[in-house]
Coordinates of C-alpha atoms in Angstrom, one line a residue:
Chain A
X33 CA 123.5 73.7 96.0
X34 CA 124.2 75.9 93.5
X35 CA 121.2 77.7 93.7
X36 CA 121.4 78.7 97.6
X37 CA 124.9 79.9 96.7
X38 CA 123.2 82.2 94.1
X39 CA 120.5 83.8 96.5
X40 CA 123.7 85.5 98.5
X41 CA 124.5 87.5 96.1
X42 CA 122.7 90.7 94.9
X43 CA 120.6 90.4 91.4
X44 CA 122.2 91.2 88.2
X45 CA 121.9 90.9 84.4
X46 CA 123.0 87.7 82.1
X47 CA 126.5 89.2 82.2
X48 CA 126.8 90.0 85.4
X49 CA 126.4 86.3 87.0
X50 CA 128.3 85.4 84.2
X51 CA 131.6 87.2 85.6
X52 CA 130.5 86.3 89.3
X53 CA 130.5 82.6 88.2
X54 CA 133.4 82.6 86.6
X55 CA 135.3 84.4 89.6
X56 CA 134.0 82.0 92.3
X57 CA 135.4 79.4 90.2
X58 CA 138.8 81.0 89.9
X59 CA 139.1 81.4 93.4
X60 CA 137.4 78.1 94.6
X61 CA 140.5 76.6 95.5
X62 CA 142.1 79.1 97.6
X63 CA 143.6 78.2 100.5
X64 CA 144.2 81.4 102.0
X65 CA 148.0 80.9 102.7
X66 CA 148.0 84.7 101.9
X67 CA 151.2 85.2 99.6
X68 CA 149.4 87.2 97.5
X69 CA 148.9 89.6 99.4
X70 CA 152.2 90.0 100.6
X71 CA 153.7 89.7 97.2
X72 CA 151.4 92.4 96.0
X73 CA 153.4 96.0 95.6
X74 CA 150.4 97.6 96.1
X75 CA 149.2 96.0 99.1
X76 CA 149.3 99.4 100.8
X77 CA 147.1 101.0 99.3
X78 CA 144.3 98.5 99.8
X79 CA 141.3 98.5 102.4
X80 CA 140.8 94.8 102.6
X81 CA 144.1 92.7 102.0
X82 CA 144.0 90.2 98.9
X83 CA 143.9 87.4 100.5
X84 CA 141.1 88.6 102.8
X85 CA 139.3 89.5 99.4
X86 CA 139.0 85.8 97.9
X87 CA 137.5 84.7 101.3
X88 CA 134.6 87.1 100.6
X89 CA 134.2 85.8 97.3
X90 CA 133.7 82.2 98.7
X91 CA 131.5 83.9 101.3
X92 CA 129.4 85.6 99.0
X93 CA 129.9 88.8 100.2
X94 CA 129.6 90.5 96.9
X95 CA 128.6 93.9 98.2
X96 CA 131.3 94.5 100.9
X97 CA 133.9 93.1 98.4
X98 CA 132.4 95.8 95.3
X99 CA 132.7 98.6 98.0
X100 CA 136.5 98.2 99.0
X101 CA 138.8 99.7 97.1
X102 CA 141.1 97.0 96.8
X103 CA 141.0 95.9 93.4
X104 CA 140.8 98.7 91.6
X105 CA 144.5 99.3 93.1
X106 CA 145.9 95.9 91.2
X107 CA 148.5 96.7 88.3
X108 CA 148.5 93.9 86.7
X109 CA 152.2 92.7 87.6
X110 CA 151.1 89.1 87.9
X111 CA 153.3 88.7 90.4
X112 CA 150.4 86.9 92.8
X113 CA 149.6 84.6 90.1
X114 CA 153.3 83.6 89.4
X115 CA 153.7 83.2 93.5
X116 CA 150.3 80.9 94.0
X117 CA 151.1 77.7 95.4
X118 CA 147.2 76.4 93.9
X119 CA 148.1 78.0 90.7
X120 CA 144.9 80.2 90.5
X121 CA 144.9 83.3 87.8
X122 CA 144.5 85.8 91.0
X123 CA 145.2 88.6 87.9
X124 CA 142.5 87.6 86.0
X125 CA 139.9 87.4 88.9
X126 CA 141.2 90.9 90.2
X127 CA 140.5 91.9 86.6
X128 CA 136.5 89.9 86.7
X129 CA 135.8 92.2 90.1
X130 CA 136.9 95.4 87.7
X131 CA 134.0 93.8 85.3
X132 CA 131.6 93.4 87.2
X133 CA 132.1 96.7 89.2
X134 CA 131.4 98.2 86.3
X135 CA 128.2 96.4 85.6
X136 CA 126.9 97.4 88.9
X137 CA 126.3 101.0 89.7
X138 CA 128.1 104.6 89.5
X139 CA 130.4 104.2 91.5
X140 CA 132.4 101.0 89.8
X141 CA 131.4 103.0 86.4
X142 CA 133.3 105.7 87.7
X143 CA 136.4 104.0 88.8
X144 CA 136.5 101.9 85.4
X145 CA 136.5 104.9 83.7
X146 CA 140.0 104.7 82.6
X147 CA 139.2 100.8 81.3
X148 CA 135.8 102.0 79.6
X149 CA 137.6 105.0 77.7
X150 CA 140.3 102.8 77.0
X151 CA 138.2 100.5 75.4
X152 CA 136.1 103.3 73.4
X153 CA 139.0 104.6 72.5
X154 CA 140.3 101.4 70.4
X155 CA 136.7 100.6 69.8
X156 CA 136.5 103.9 67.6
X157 CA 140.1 104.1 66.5
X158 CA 141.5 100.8 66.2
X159 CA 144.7 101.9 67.6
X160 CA 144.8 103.8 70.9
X161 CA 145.1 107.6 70.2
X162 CA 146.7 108.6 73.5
X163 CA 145.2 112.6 73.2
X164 CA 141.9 111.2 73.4
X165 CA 141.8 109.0 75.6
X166 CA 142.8 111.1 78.3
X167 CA 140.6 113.8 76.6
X168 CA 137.4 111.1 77.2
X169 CA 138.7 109.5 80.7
X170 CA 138.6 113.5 81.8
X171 CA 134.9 113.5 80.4
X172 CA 134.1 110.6 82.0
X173 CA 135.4 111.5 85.7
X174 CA 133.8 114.4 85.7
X175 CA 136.1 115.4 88.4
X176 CA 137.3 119.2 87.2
X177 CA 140.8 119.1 89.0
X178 CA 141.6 115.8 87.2
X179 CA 142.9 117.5 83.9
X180 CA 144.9 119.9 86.0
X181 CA 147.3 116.9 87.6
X182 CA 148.1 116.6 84.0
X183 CA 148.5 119.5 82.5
X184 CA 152.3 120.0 83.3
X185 CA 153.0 116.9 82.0
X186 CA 150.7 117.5 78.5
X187 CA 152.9 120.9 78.1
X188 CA 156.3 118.6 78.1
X189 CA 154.7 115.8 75.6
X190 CA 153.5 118.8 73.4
X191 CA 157.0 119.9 73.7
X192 CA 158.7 117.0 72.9
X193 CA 156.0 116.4 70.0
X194 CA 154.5 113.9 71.4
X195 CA 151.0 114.7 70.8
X196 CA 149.8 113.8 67.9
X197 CA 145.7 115.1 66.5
X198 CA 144.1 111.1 66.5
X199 CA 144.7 109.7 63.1
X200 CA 142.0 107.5 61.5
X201 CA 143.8 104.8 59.6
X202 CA 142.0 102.3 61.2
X203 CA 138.8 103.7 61.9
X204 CA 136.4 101.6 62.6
X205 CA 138.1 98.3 61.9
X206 CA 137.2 96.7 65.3
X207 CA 133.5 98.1 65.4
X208 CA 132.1 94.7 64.4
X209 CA 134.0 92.6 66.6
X210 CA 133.1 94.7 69.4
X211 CA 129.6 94.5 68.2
X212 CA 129.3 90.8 68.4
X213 CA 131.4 90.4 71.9
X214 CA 128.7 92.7 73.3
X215 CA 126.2 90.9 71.2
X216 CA 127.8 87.5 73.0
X217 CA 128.5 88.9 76.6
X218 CA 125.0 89.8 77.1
X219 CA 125.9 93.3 77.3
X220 CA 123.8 96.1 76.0
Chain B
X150 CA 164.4 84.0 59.3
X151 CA 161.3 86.7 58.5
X152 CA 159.7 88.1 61.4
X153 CA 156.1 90.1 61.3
X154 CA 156.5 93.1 63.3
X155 CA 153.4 94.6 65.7
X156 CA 154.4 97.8 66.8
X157 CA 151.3 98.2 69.1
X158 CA 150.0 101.2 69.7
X159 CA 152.3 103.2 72.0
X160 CA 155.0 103.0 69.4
X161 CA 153.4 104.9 67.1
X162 CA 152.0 107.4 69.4
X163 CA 154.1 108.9 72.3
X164 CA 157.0 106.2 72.2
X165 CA 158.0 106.6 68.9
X166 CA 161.9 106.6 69.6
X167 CA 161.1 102.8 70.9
X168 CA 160.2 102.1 67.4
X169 CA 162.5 104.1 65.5
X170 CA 165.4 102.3 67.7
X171 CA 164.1 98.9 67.5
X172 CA 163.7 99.1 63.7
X173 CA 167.0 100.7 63.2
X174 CA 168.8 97.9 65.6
X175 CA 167.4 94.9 64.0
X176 CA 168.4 96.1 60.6
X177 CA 171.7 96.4 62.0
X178 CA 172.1 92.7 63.0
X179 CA 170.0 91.7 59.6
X180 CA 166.5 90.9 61.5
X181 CA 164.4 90.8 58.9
X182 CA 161.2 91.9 59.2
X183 CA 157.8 93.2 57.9
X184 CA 154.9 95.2 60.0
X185 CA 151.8 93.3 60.1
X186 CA 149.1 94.5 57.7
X187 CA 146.5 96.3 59.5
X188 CA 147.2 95.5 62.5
X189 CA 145.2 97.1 65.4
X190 CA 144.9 97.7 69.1
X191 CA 145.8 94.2 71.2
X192 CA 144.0 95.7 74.2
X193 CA 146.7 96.4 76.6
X194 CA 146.1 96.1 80.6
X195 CA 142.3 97.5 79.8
X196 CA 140.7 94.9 78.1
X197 CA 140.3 92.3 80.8
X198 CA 139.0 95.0 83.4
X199 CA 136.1 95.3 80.3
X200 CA 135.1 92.6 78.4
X201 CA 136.5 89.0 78.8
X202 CA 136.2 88.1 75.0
X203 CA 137.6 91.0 73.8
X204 CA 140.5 90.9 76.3
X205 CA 141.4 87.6 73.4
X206 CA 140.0 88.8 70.6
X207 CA 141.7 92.1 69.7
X208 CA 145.0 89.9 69.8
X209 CA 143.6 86.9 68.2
X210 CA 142.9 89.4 65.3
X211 CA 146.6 90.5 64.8
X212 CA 147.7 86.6 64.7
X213 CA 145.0 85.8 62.8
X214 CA 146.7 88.4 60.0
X215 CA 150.1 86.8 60.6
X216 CA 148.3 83.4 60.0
X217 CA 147.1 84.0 56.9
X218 CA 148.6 86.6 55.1
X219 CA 152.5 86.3 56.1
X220 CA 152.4 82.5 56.4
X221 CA 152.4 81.8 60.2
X222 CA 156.1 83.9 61.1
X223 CA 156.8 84.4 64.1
X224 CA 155.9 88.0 65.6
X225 CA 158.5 90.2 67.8
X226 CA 156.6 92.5 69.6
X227 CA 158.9 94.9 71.6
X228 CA 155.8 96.1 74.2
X229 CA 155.3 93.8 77.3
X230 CA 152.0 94.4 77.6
X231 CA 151.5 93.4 73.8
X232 CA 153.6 90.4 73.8
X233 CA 151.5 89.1 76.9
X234 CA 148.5 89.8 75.3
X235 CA 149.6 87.7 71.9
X236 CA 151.2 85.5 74.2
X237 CA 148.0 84.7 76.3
X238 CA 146.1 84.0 72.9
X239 CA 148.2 80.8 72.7
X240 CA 148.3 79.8 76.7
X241 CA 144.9 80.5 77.0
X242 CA 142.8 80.3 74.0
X243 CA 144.3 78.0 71.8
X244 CA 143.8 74.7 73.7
X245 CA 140.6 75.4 75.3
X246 CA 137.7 74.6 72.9
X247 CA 134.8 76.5 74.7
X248 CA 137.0 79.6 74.5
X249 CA 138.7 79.5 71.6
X250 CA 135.2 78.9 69.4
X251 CA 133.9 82.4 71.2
X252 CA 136.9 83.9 70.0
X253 CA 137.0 82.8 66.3
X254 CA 133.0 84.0 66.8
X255 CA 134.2 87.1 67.6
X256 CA 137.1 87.3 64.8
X257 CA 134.1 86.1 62.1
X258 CA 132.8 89.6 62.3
X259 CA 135.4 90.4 60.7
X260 CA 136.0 87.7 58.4
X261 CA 139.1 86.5 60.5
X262 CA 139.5 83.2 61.8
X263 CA 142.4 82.2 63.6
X264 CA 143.7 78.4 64.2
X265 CA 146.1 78.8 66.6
X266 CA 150.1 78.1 64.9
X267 CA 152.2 81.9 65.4
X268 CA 155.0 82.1 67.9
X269 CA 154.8 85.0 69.6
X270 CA 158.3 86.3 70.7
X271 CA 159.3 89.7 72.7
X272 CA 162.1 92.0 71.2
X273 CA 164.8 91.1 74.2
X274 CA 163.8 87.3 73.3
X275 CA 164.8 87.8 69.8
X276 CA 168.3 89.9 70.4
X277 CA 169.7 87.3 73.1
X278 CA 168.4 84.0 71.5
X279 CA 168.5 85.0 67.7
X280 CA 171.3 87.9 67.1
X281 CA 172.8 86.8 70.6
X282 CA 175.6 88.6 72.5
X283 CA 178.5 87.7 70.6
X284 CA 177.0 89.2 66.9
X285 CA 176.5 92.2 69.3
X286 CA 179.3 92.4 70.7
X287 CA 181.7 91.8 67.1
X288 CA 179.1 95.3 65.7
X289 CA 180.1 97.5 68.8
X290 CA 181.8 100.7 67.3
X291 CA 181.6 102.9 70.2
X292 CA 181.5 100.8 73.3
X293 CA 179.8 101.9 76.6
X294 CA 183.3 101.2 78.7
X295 CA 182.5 101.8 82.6
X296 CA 179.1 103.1 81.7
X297 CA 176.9 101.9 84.6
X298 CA 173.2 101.1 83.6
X299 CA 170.3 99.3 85.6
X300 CA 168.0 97.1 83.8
X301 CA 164.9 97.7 84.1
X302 CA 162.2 94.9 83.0
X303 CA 159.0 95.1 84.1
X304 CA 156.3 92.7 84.5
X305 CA 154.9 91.4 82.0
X306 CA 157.7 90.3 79.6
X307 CA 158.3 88.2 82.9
X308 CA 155.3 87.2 84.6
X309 CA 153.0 85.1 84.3
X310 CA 154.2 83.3 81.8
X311 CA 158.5 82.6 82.1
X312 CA 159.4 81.9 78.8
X313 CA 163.3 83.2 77.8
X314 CA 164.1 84.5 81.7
X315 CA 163.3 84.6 85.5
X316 CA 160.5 85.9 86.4
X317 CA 162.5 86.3 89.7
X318 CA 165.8 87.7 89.0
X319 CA 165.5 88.5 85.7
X320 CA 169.0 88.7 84.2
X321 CA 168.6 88.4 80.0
X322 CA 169.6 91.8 79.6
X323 CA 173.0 91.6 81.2
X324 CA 174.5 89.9 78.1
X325 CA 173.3 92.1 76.1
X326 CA 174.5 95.1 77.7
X327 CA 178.1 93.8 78.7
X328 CA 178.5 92.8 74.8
X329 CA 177.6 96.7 74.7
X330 CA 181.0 97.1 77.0
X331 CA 178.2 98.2 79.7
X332 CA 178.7 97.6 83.7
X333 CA 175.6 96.7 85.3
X334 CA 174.1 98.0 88.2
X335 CA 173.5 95.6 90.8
X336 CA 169.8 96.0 91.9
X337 CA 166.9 94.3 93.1
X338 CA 164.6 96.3 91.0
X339 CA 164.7 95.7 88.1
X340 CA 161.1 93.4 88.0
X341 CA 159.5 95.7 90.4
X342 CA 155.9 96.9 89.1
X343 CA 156.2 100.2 87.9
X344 CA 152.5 100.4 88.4
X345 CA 151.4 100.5 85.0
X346 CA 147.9 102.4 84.2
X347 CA 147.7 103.1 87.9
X348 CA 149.3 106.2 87.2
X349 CA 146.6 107.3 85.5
X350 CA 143.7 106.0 87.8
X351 CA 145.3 105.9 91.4
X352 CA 148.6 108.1 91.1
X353 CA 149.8 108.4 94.7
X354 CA 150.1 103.9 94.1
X355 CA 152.3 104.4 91.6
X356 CA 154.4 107.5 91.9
X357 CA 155.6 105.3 95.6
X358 CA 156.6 102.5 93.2
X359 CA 158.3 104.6 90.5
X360 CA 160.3 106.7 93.1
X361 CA 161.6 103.6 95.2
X362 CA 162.9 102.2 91.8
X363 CA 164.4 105.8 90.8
X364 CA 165.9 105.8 93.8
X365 CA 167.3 102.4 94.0
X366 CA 169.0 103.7 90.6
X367 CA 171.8 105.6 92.2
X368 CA 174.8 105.4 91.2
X369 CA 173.4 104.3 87.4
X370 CA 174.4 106.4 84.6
X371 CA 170.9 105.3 83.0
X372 CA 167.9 103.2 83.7
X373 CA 167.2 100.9 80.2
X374 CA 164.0 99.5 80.0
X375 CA 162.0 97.8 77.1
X376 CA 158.9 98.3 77.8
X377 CA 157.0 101.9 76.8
X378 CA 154.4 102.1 79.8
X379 CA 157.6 101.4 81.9
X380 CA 159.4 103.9 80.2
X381 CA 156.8 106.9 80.7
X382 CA 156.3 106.0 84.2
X383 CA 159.8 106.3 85.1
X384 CA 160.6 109.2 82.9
X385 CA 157.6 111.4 82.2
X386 CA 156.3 111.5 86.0
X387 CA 160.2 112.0 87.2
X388 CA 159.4 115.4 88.7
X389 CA 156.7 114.0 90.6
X390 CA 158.7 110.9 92.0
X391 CA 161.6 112.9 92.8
X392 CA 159.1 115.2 95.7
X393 CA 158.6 111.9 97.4
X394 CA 162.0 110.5 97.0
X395 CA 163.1 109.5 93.6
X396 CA 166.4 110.4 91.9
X397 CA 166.9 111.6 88.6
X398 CA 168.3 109.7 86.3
X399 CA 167.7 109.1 82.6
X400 CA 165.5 106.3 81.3
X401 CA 165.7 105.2 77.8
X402 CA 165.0 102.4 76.2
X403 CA 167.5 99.5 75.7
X404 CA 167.2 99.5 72.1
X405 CA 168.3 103.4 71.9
X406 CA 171.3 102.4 73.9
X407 CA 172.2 100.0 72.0
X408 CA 172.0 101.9 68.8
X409 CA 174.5 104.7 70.3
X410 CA 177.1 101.5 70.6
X411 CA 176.3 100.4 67.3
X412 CA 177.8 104.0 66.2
X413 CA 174.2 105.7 65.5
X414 CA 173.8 109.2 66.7
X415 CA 171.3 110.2 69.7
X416 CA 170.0 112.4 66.8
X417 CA 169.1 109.0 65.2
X418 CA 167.9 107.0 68.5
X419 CA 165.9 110.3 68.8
X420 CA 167.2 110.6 72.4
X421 CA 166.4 114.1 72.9
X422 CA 162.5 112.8 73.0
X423 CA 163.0 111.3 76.2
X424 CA 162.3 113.8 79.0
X425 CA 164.7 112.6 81.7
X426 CA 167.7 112.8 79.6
X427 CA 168.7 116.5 80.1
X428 CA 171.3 118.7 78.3
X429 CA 174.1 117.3 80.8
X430 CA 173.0 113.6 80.5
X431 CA 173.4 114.2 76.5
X432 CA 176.9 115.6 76.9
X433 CA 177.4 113.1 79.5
X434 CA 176.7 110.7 77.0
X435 CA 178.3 111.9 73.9
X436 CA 181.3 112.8 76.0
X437 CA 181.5 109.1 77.7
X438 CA 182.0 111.0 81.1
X439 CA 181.7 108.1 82.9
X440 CA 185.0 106.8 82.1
X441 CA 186.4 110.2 84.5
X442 CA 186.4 108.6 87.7
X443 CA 185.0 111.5 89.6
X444 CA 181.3 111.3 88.6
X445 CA 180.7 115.0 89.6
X446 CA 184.1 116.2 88.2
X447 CA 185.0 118.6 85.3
X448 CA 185.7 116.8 81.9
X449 CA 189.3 115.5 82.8
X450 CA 190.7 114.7 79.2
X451 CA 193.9 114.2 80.9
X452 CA 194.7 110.2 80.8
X453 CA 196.1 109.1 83.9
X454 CA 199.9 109.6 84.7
X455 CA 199.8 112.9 82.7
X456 CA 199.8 115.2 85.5
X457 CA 202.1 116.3 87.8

């Protein structure tokens, strides 16, 4: 069974089936009752409702569901996982389609820009340093106008000092444990 | 009781004042407490979109410090998105065998190994159930009388995980701001998403949310929140949220308001770093204008019965 389950979905790497695995089962039990959708705040903004999304994953229907838009539009607020009557993590799995976006092709690397700089960012650091981040999410975009939405608001933080240069007192602290989770994950 | 003390990132970077408030607060009530050695980044809402391990991990590593260099204290963490993230480490990790050998995998790298004991506890936790209202109410010096403030708390001090309030009417900061001699605003808002990193990756989402709670504000004297992505989403991109319907209205933190009752200066609570609070709201605040009945009025000294 499991294996005719497997052939609907597109080929990927070791990592890859590992997320969609894991998401089918975080899902499985959905009933599609549909409160998470209209719990979620930013249900508006979403092409395919969230509900509508977890049917998909049941179905298989892993390229329509990496094309929407939907979950890149989750905040995190939890407040469809507090609200599940079958108590699934609907978070978490909106978080494992961000993954495995991101595994797939331009387009998901593109939107999980934000994520991948974040994660560089502490990855290179071991604290966030806010100036580059934005600095490497800009980079990473490649979209020119992108800087310019937040220019006015990098003149007030300047002015109200709070830009710093990044400082390195961690430097390089997490680069190890990174190491090994990549080394564990599958990931290149 | 000792406490270890994680700042997370944002406090030392652009929400300083959060830090230098909290710190200055709970010496005031005796908190004592000690920053974690070394403490690094606990991954904030990024994490899970990126790796699953890491996601545990890079919080595991801070309690893993706690563990075994400050003898298993409990940690306040004043950031909701750090506090969930230490907090998931113990609802998620410790308990489950598959995932919580990846993660001490992961921590080996670095020499770390973490077995699972620290209680993980966010700042409001601490000031109601710890200090509690009435210490804070007896260390008042300059009361907030009639001052009207909405409280503001986010998601993820509250969700998913309840553990000192409702997730759904979330009501532990009333206490704390009566003992202040606050008045507080009557909203539902106040566990609305603010919409957290989306205002970095999908802006027109989140500005919508940030302007209906501005807007739902009216009639507040301030917004107090405790949470530093809340706090810059509601303050920093104000101008923005005020084009497609938000009010203005300062937003500080609650610990800064709370230091101004406890007779500290806004020079102190380093008020002037917050970008909503304007010239007027300072003057506002330093001259408790809101005890005048007229909101919009001139600064009548004149007690009532003096006139005419």
């Amino acid at each position: 069974m499991t294996q005719v389950a497997k052939e609907a979905w597109s080929p990927g790497g070791a990592e890859y089936d590992a997320v969609l695995s894991e998401l089918r089962d975080m899902v499985q039990a959905c009933m599609q009752c549909g409160t998470c959708t209209a719990s979620c705040p930013n249900g508006a903004f979403m092409d395919i409702t969230p509900r509508q999304m977890w049917r998909m994953v049941q179905f298989g229907m892993i390229d329509e569901i990496l094309d929407s838009r939907t979950y890149w539009y989750c905040s995190s607020c939890y407040t469809c996982t507090m609200r599940c009557p079958r108590g699934l993590k609907l978070t978490s799995a909106m978080a494992a389609l961000k993954r495995l976006a991101q595994l797939s092709d331009g387009a998901g690397r593109r939107n999980g820009a934000f994520y991948s700089s974040f994660m560089d960012n502490v990855e290179t650091y071991g604290r966030t340093q806010e100036t580059m981040l934005m600095q490497n999410y800009f980079l990473r975009r490649r979209d020119p106008m992108l800087p310019l939405k937040f220019l006015p608001l990098g003149l007030r933080m300047l002015g109200k000092g709070k830009l710093h240069p990044p400082k390195g007192d961690c430097k390089g602290r997490l680069g190890p444990m990174f190491a090994r989770a990549r080394e564990m994950e599958g990931r290149s | 009781m000792t406490f270890a003390y994680y700042p997370g990132c944002s406090l030392v970077e652009s929400a300083r004042e959060f830090d230098v408030s909290v710190r200055a607060v709970l010496e005031r009530f005796d908190v004592e407490f000690q920053e974690i050695p070394d403490w690094t980044c606990c991954g904030a809402s990024a994490a899970e979109s990126v790796s699953h391990l890491m996601n545990y991990a890079l919080p595991a590593r801070n309690l893993a410090i706690v563990e075994r260099e400050m003898d298993g204290v409990d940690v306040i963490a004043p950031c909701s998105a750090c506090y969930l993230n230490l907090l998931k480490v113990d609802r998620e990790v410790v308990g489950d065998r598959v995932l919580h050998g990846k993660v001490n995998e992961v921590l080996a790298a670095s020499g770390l190994s973490y077995s699972g004991g620290v209680r993980v506890r966010h700042l409001l936790d601490i000031l109601l159930n710890e200090v509690g209202a009435e210490i804070i109410r007896q260390r008042v010096v300059d009361p907030l009388e009639g001052m009207k403030v909405a409280p503001y708390y986010g998601c993820q001090i509250l969700r998913p995980y309840s553990v000192f309030d409702n997730p759904r009417q979330p009501s532990s900061m009333t206490p704390i701001l009566e003992a202040l001699g606050a008045e507080v605003h009557e909203w539902d808002m106040g566990a609305r998403c603010c919409g957290a990193s989306l205002m970095a990756t999908h802006q027109e989402a989140a500005l919508e949310s940030v302007a209906a709670i501005l807007s739902a504000a009216e009639g507040a004297e301030a917004v107090v929140t405790v949470c530093p992505m809340c706090q810059m989403n509601l303050d920093a991109y104000q101008p923005q949220a005020v084009r497609v319907g938000g009010r203005r209205v300062p937003v500080l933190y609650l610990s800064q308001l709370m230091g101004l009752a406890l007779g500290m200066s806004q020079e102190d609570m380093l008020v002037g770093q917050t970008m909503s609070v304007t010239e007027t709201a300072k003057k506002r605040m330093r001259d408790k204008a809101w005890r005048v009945q007229e909101p919009s009025g001139e600064s009548a000294e004149e007690p009532v019965g003096a006139d005419g």
